[in-house]
Amino acid sequence: MNQMKVGEFLATLRKEKGLTQAQLGEEIGVTNKTISRWENGNYMPDVEMLLVLSEFFGVTVGEILKGERQTPEEIISSSNETISQVIRNDRFTMNERAKFWKNKWLKENLFSIVLCVIVWLGLFPVCYFFLGDGKTLGGGVVVLMGVIGAGYWRDRMVTYIEKHIYDNTNK
């Protein structure tokens, strides 16, 4: 990114609209000196102002930062490159985020899981004592309950993880 090129591009865009630095400054809420500093390459607009400028001039932020207009193909290519850079530079990979939220879920639900396992294990002696000859049937029912319970808890965990991985608010 070349600040001089960005400044020249902003000046060109302003002149295309037939505005003075003062008029542009008034339109977007900054002083004419700020516009002058941008156009001379002394300063760069901050991120919020880049968005305002891109909307005002009808160009992309990428075009402003490159200091030139781009074809639709170049815009798509630039966007894809930016997305790739963001993904590569992301602090956490998807697997790391999933592992983080899985551990958090396990910590939050550990007591409930342990309690369910204790109750489930307690059903074996009850079935053995009360069913007598039907031990196989009782054991099968207990095992089936265990499988269903494990599936239920796993589903809850996966739902929790996916919600937090893909939900940016993370409330």
Coordinates of N, CA and C in Angstrom, one line a residue:
M1 N 0.9 -1.2 0.0 CA 0.0 0.0 0.0 C 0.9 1.2 0.0
N2 N 0.7 2.1 -1.0 CA 1.5 3.3 -1.1 C 0.6 4.5 -0.8
Q3 N 1.0 5.2 0.3 CA 0.2 6.3 0.8 C 0.0 7.4 -0.3
M4 N 1.1 7.7 -1.0 CA 1.0 8.7 -2.1 C 0.0 8.3 -3.1
K5 N 0.0 7.0 -3.5 CA -0.9 6.5 -4.5 C -2.4 6.6 -4.0
V6 N -2.5 6.2 -2.8 CA -3.9 6.3 -2.1 C -4.3 7.8 -2.2
G7 N -3.5 8.7 -1.8 CA -3.8 10.1 -1.7 C -4.2 10.6 -3.1
E8 N -3.4 10.3 -4.1 CA -3.7 10.7 -5.5 C -5.0 10.1 -6.0
F9 N -5.3 8.9 -5.6 CA -6.6 8.3 -6.0 C -7.8 9.0 -5.3
L10 N -7.6 9.3 -4.0 CA -8.7 10.1 -3.3 C -8.9 11.4 -4.0
A11 N -7.8 12.1 -4.4 CA -7.9 13.4 -5.0 C -8.6 13.3 -6.4
T12 N -8.3 12.2 -7.1 CA -9.0 12.0 -8.4 C -10.5 11.7 -8.2
L13 N -10.8 10.9 -7.2 CA -12.2 10.6 -6.9 C -13.0 11.9 -6.5
R14 N -12.3 12.7 -5.7 CA -13.0 14.0 -5.3 C -13.2 14.9 -6.5
K15 N -12.2 15.0 -7.3 CA -12.3 15.9 -8.5 C -13.4 15.4 -9.5
E16 N -13.5 14.1 -9.6 CA -14.5 13.5 -10.5 C -15.9 13.9 -10.0
K17 N -16.1 14.0 -8.7 CA -17.4 14.5 -8.2 C -17.5 16.0 -8.2
G18 N -16.5 16.7 -8.6 CA -16.5 18.1 -8.7 C -16.5 18.8 -7.4
L19 N -15.9 18.2 -6.4 CA -15.9 18.8 -5.0 C -14.5 19.4 -4.7
T20 N -14.6 20.4 -3.8 CA -13.3 20.9 -3.2 C -13.0 20.1 -2.0
Q21 N -11.8 20.3 -1.5 CA -11.5 19.5 -0.2 C -12.4 19.9 0.9
A22 N -12.8 21.2 1.0 CA -13.7 21.7 2.0 C -15.0 21.0 1.9
Q23 N -15.5 21.0 0.6 CA -16.9 20.4 0.4 C -16.9 18.9 0.8
L24 N -15.8 18.2 0.4 CA -15.8 16.8 0.7 C -15.7 16.6 2.2
G25 N -14.8 17.4 2.8 CA -14.7 17.3 4.3 C -16.1 17.5 5.0
E26 N -16.8 18.5 4.5 CA -18.1 18.8 5.1 C -19.1 17.6 4.9
E27 N -19.0 17.0 3.7 CA -19.9 15.8 3.4 C -19.6 14.6 4.3
I28 N -18.3 14.4 4.6 CA -18.0 13.2 5.4 C -17.7 13.5 6.8
G29 N -17.7 14.7 7.2 CA -17.5 15.1 8.6 C -16.0 15.2 9.1
V30 N -15.1 15.7 8.2 CA -13.8 16.0 8.6 C -13.4 17.3 8.1
T31 N -12.2 17.8 8.5 CA -11.8 19.2 8.0 C -11.1 19.1 6.6
N32 N -11.1 20.2 6.0 CA -10.4 20.2 4.7 C -8.9 19.9 4.8
K33 N -8.3 20.3 6.0 CA -6.9 19.9 6.2 C -6.7 18.4 6.3
T34 N -7.6 17.7 6.9 CA -7.5 16.3 6.9 C -7.6 15.7 5.5
I35 N -8.5 16.2 4.7 CA -8.5 15.8 3.3 C -7.2 16.0 2.6
S36 N -6.7 17.2 2.8 CA -5.4 17.6 2.2 C -4.3 16.7 2.7
R37 N -4.2 16.3 3.9 CA -3.2 15.4 4.4 C -3.3 14.0 3.8
W38 N -4.6 13.6 3.6 CA -4.7 12.3 3.0 C -4.2 12.3 1.5
E39 N -4.7 13.4 0.8 CA -4.3 13.5 -0.6 C -2.8 13.7 -0.8
N40 N -2.1 14.3 0.1 CA -0.7 14.5 0.0 C 0.1 13.3 0.4
G41 N -0.6 12.3 1.0 CA 0.1 11.1 1.4 C 0.7 11.2 2.8
N42 N 0.4 12.3 3.5 CA 1.0 12.5 4.9 C 0.3 11.6 5.9
Y43 N -1.0 11.3 5.7 CA -1.8 10.5 6.6 C -2.7 9.6 5.8
M44 N -3.1 8.5 6.5 CA -4.1 7.6 5.9 C -5.4 7.7 6.7
P45 N -6.5 7.6 6.0 CA -7.8 7.6 6.7 C -7.8 6.3 7.6
D46 N -8.5 6.5 8.7 CA -8.7 5.3 9.6 C -9.7 4.4 9.0
V47 N -9.9 3.2 9.5 CA -10.7 2.2 9.0 C -12.2 2.6 8.8
E48 N -12.7 3.3 9.8 CA -14.1 3.8 9.7 C -14.2 4.8 8.5
M49 N -13.2 5.6 8.4 CA -13.3 6.6 7.3 C -13.1 6.0 6.0
L50 N -12.3 4.9 5.9 CA -12.2 4.2 4.6 C -13.5 3.7 4.2
L51 N -14.3 3.2 5.1 CA -15.7 2.7 4.8 C -16.6 3.8 4.3
V52 N -16.5 5.0 5.0 CA -17.3 6.1 4.6 C -16.9 6.6 3.2
L53 N -15.6 6.7 3.0 CA -15.1 7.1 1.6 C -15.5 6.2 0.5
S54 N -15.4 4.9 0.8 CA -15.8 3.9 -0.2 C -17.2 4.0 -0.6
E55 N -18.1 4.2 0.4 CA -19.5 4.3 0.1 C -19.8 5.6 -0.6
F56 N -19.1 6.7 -0.2 CA -19.3 8.0 -0.8 C -18.9 8.0 -2.2
F57 N -17.8 7.4 -2.5 CA -17.3 7.5 -3.9 C -17.7 6.3 -4.8
G58 N -18.4 5.3 -4.1 CA -18.8 4.1 -4.9 C -17.7 3.2 -5.4
V59 N -16.7 3.1 -4.5 CA -15.6 2.2 -4.8 C -15.4 1.3 -3.6
T60 N -14.6 0.3 -3.8 CA -14.4 -0.6 -2.7 C -13.2 -0.1 -1.8
V61 N -13.2 -0.6 -0.6 CA -12.0 -0.2 0.3 C -10.7 -0.7 -0.3
G62 N -10.8 -1.9 -0.9 CA -9.6 -2.4 -1.6 C -9.1 -1.5 -2.7
E63 N -10.0 -0.9 -3.5 CA -9.6 0.0 -4.5 C -8.9 1.2 -3.9
I64 N -9.5 1.8 -2.8 CA -8.8 2.9 -2.2 C -7.4 2.5 -1.7
L65 N -7.3 1.4 -1.0 CA -6.0 1.0 -0.5 C -5.0 0.7 -1.6
K66 N -5.5 0.2 -2.8 CA -4.5 0.0 -3.9 C -4.3 1.3 -4.6
G67 N -5.1 2.3 -4.5 CA -4.9 3.6 -5.2 C -5.3 3.6 -6.6
E68 N -6.2 2.6 -7.0 CA -6.6 2.6 -8.4 C -7.9 1.8 -8.5
R69 N -8.7 2.0 -9.6 CA -9.9 1.3 -9.8 C -9.5 -0.1 -10.2
Q70 N -10.4 -1.1 -9.9 CA -10.2 -2.4 -10.3 C -11.3 -3.0 -11.1
T71 N -11.0 -3.9 -12.0 CA -12.1 -4.6 -12.7 C -12.8 -5.5 -11.7
P72 N -14.0 -6.0 -12.1 CA -14.7 -6.9 -11.2 C -13.9 -8.2 -10.9
E73 N -13.2 -8.7 -11.9 CA -12.3 -9.9 -11.7 C -11.2 -9.6 -10.7
E74 N -10.6 -8.4 -10.8 CA -9.6 -8.0 -9.8 C -10.1 -7.9 -8.4
I75 N -11.4 -7.3 -8.3 CA -12.0 -7.2 -7.0 C -12.2 -8.6 -6.4
I76 N -12.7 -9.5 -7.2 CA -13.0 -10.8 -6.7 C -11.7 -11.5 -6.3
S77 N -10.7 -11.4 -7.1 CA -9.4 -12.0 -6.8 C -8.8 -11.4 -5.5
S78 N -8.9 -10.0 -5.4 CA -8.4 -9.3 -4.2 C -9.1 -9.8 -3.0
S79 N -10.5 -9.9 -3.1 CA -11.3 -10.4 -2.0 C -10.9 -11.8 -1.5
N80 N -10.7 -12.7 -2.5 CA -10.3 -14.0 -2.2 C -8.9 -14.1 -1.5
E81 N -8.0 -13.2 -2.0 CA -6.7 -13.1 -1.4 C -6.8 -12.6 0.1
T82 N -7.6 -11.6 0.3 CA -7.8 -11.1 1.6 C -8.4 -12.1 2.6
I83 N -9.4 -12.9 2.1 CA -10.0 -13.9 2.9 C -9.0 -15.0 3.2
S84 N -8.2 -15.4 2.3 CA -7.1 -16.4 2.5 C -6.2 -15.9 3.6
Q85 N -5.8 -14.6 3.5 CA -4.9 -14.1 4.5 C -5.5 -14.1 5.9
V86 N -6.8 -13.7 5.9 CA -7.4 -13.7 7.2 C -7.5 -15.1 7.8
I87 N -7.8 -16.0 7.0 CA -7.9 -17.4 7.5 C -6.5 -17.9 8.0
R88 N -5.5 -17.6 7.2 CA -4.1 -18.0 7.5 C -3.6 -17.3 8.8
N89 N -4.0 -16.1 9.0 CA -3.5 -15.3 10.1 C -4.5 -15.3 11.3
D90 N -5.6 -16.1 11.2 CA -6.5 -16.2 12.3 C -5.9 -16.8 13.5
R91 N -6.2 -16.2 14.7 CA -5.5 -16.6 15.9 C -5.8 -18.1 16.3
F92 N -7.0 -18.5 16.0 CA -7.3 -19.9 16.3 C -7.8 -20.5 15.0
T93 N -7.3 -21.8 14.8 CA -7.9 -22.5 13.6 C -9.2 -23.1 14.1
M94 N -10.0 -23.6 13.1 CA -11.3 -24.1 13.4 C -11.1 -25.3 14.4
N95 N -10.1 -26.1 14.2 CA -10.0 -27.3 15.2 C -9.6 -26.8 16.6
E96 N -8.8 -25.7 16.7 CA -8.5 -25.2 18.0 C -9.7 -24.6 18.7
R97 N -10.5 -23.9 17.9 CA -11.8 -23.3 18.5 C -12.7 -24.5 18.9
A98 N -12.8 -25.5 18.1 CA -13.7 -26.7 18.5 C -13.2 -27.3 19.8
K99 N -11.9 -27.5 19.9 CA -11.3 -28.1 21.1 C -11.5 -27.2 22.3
F100 N -11.4 -25.9 22.1 CA -11.6 -24.9 23.2 C -13.1 -25.1 23.7
W101 N -14.0 -25.0 22.8 CA -15.4 -25.0 23.2 C -15.8 -26.4 23.7
K102 N -15.2 -27.5 23.2 CA -15.5 -28.8 23.8 C -15.1 -28.9 25.2
N103 N -13.8 -28.4 25.5 CA -13.3 -28.5 26.9 C -14.2 -27.6 27.8
K104 N -14.6 -26.4 27.3 CA -15.5 -25.6 28.1 C -16.8 -26.3 28.4
W105 N -17.4 -26.9 27.4 CA -18.7 -27.6 27.6 C -18.5 -28.7 28.6
L106 N -17.4 -29.5 28.5 CA -17.2 -30.6 29.4 C -17.1 -30.1 30.8
K107 N -16.4 -29.0 31.0 CA -16.2 -28.4 32.4 C -17.6 -28.0 32.9
E108 N -18.4 -27.4 32.1 CA -19.7 -26.9 32.5 C -20.7 -28.0 32.8
N109 N -20.5 -29.2 32.1 CA -21.5 -30.3 32.3 C -20.9 -31.5 33.0
L110 N -19.8 -31.4 33.5 CA -19.1 -32.6 34.1 C -20.0 -33.2 35.2
F111 N -20.5 -32.4 36.1 CA -21.3 -32.9 37.2 C -22.5 -33.7 36.7
S112 N -23.2 -33.1 35.7 CA -24.4 -33.8 35.2 C -24.0 -35.1 34.5
I113 N -22.9 -35.1 33.8 CA -22.5 -36.4 33.2 C -22.1 -37.4 34.2
V114 N -21.4 -37.1 35.2 CA -21.0 -38.0 36.2 C -22.2 -38.5 37.0
L115 N -23.2 -37.7 37.3 CA -24.4 -38.1 37.9 C -25.2 -39.1 37.1
C116 N -25.3 -38.8 35.8 CA -26.0 -39.8 34.9 C -25.2 -41.1 34.8
V117 N -23.9 -41.1 34.8 CA -23.2 -42.4 34.7 C -23.4 -43.2 36.0
I118 N -23.4 -42.5 37.2 CA -23.6 -43.2 38.4 C -25.0 -43.8 38.5
V119 N -26.0 -43.1 38.0 CA -27.4 -43.6 38.0 C -27.4 -44.8 37.0
W120 N -26.8 -44.6 35.9 CA -26.8 -45.7 34.9 C -26.1 -47.0 35.5
L121 N -25.0 -46.8 36.1 CA -24.3 -47.9 36.7 C -25.1 -48.6 37.8
G122 N -25.8 -47.7 38.5 CA -26.7 -48.2 39.6 C -27.8 -49.1 39.1
L123 N -28.2 -48.9 37.9 CA -29.3 -49.7 37.3 C -28.9 -51.2 37.1
F124 N -27.6 -51.5 36.9 CA -27.2 -52.9 36.7 C -27.6 -53.8 37.9
P125 N -27.2 -53.4 39.1 CA -27.6 -54.3 40.3 C -29.1 -54.3 40.5
V126 N -29.8 -53.2 40.2 CA -31.2 -53.2 40.4 C -31.8 -54.2 39.4
C127 N -31.4 -54.2 38.1 CA -31.9 -55.1 37.2 C -31.6 -56.6 37.5
Y128 N -30.4 -56.8 38.0 CA -29.9 -58.1 38.4 C -30.8 -58.7 39.5
F129 N -31.0 -57.8 40.5 CA -31.7 -58.2 41.7 C -33.2 -58.5 41.4
F130 N -33.8 -57.6 40.7 CA -35.3 -57.7 40.5 C -35.7 -58.6 39.4
L131 N -34.9 -58.7 38.4 CA -35.3 -59.5 37.2 C -35.0 -61.0 37.3
G132 N -34.1 -61.3 38.2 CA -33.8 -62.7 38.4 C -33.3 -63.4 37.1
D133 N -34.2 -64.2 36.5 CA -33.9 -65.0 35.3 C -33.9 -64.1 34.1
G134 N -34.5 -62.9 34.2 CA -34.5 -62.0 33.0 C -33.3 -61.1 33.0
K135 N -32.2 -61.5 33.5 CA -31.0 -60.7 33.6 C -30.5 -60.1 32.3
T136 N -30.6 -61.0 31.3 CA -30.1 -60.6 30.0 C -31.0 -59.4 29.4
L137 N -32.3 -59.6 29.6 CA -33.2 -58.5 29.1 C -32.9 -57.2 29.9
G138 N -32.8 -57.3 31.2 CA -32.6 -56.1 32.0 C -31.2 -55.5 31.6
G139 N -30.2 -56.3 31.5 CA -28.9 -55.8 31.1 C -28.9 -55.1 29.7
G140 N -29.7 -55.7 28.8 CA -29.8 -55.1 27.5 C -30.5 -53.7 27.6
V141 N -31.6 -53.6 28.4 CA -32.3 -52.4 28.6 C -31.3 -51.3 29.1
V142 N -30.6 -51.7 30.1 CA -29.6 -50.7 30.8 C -28.6 -50.3 29.7
V143 N -28.1 -51.2 29.0 CA -27.1 -50.8 27.9 C -27.7 -49.9 26.9
L144 N -28.9 -50.2 26.5 CA -29.6 -49.4 25.5 C -29.8 -48.0 26.1
M145 N -30.2 -47.9 27.4 CA -30.4 -46.6 28.0 C -29.0 -45.8 28.0
G146 N -27.9 -46.6 28.3 CA -26.6 -45.9 28.3 C -26.2 -45.4 26.9
V147 N -26.5 -46.2 25.8 CA -26.2 -45.7 24.5 C -27.0 -44.5 24.1
I148 N -28.3 -44.5 24.4 CA -29.2 -43.4 24.2 C -28.7 -42.2 24.9
G149 N -28.4 -42.4 26.2 CA -27.9 -41.2 27.0 C -26.6 -40.7 26.5
A150 N -25.7 -41.5 26.1 CA -24.4 -41.1 25.5 C -24.7 -40.3 24.2
G151 N -25.6 -40.8 23.4 CA -25.9 -40.1 22.2 C -26.5 -38.7 22.5
Y152 N -27.4 -38.6 23.5 CA -28.0 -37.4 23.9 C -26.9 -36.4 24.3
W153 N -26.0 -36.8 25.2 CA -25.0 -35.9 25.7 C -24.0 -35.4 24.6
R154 N -23.7 -36.4 23.7 CA -22.8 -36.0 22.6 C -23.5 -35.0 21.7
D155 N -24.8 -35.2 21.4 CA -25.5 -34.3 20.5 C -25.5 -32.9 21.2
R156 N -25.8 -32.8 22.5 CA -25.8 -31.5 23.2 C -24.4 -30.9 23.0
M157 N -23.4 -31.6 23.2 CA -22.0 -31.1 23.1 C -21.7 -30.5 21.7
V158 N -22.0 -31.3 20.7 CA -21.8 -30.9 19.3 C -22.6 -29.6 19.0
T159 N -23.8 -29.6 19.4 CA -24.6 -28.4 19.2 C -24.0 -27.2 19.8
Y160 N -23.6 -27.3 21.1 CA -22.9 -26.2 21.8 C -21.7 -25.8 21.1
I161 N -20.9 -26.7 20.7 CA -19.6 -26.4 20.0 C -19.9 -25.6 18.7
E162 N -20.8 -26.2 17.9 CA -21.1 -25.5 16.6 C -21.6 -24.1 16.8
K163 N -22.5 -24.0 17.8 CA -23.1 -22.7 18.0 C -22.0 -21.7 18.3
H164 N -21.1 -22.1 19.2 CA -20.0 -21.1 19.6 C -18.9 -20.9 18.5
I165 N -18.7 -21.9 17.7 CA -17.7 -21.7 16.6 C -18.2 -20.7 15.6
Y166 N -19.5 -20.9 15.2 CA -20.0 -20.1 14.1 C -20.8 -18.9 14.5
D167 N -21.1 -18.7 15.8 CA -21.8 -17.6 16.3 C -20.7 -16.6 16.8
N168 N -20.6 -15.4 16.1 CA -19.6 -14.4 16.4 C -19.8 -13.7 17.7
T169 N -21.0 -13.8 18.2 CA -21.3 -13.0 19.5 C -20.8 -13.8 20.7
N170 N -20.7 -15.1 20.6 CA -20.2 -15.9 21.7 C -20.7 -15.6 23.1
K171 N -22.1 -15.4 23.2 CA -22.7 -15.0 24.4 C -22.8 -16.2 25.4

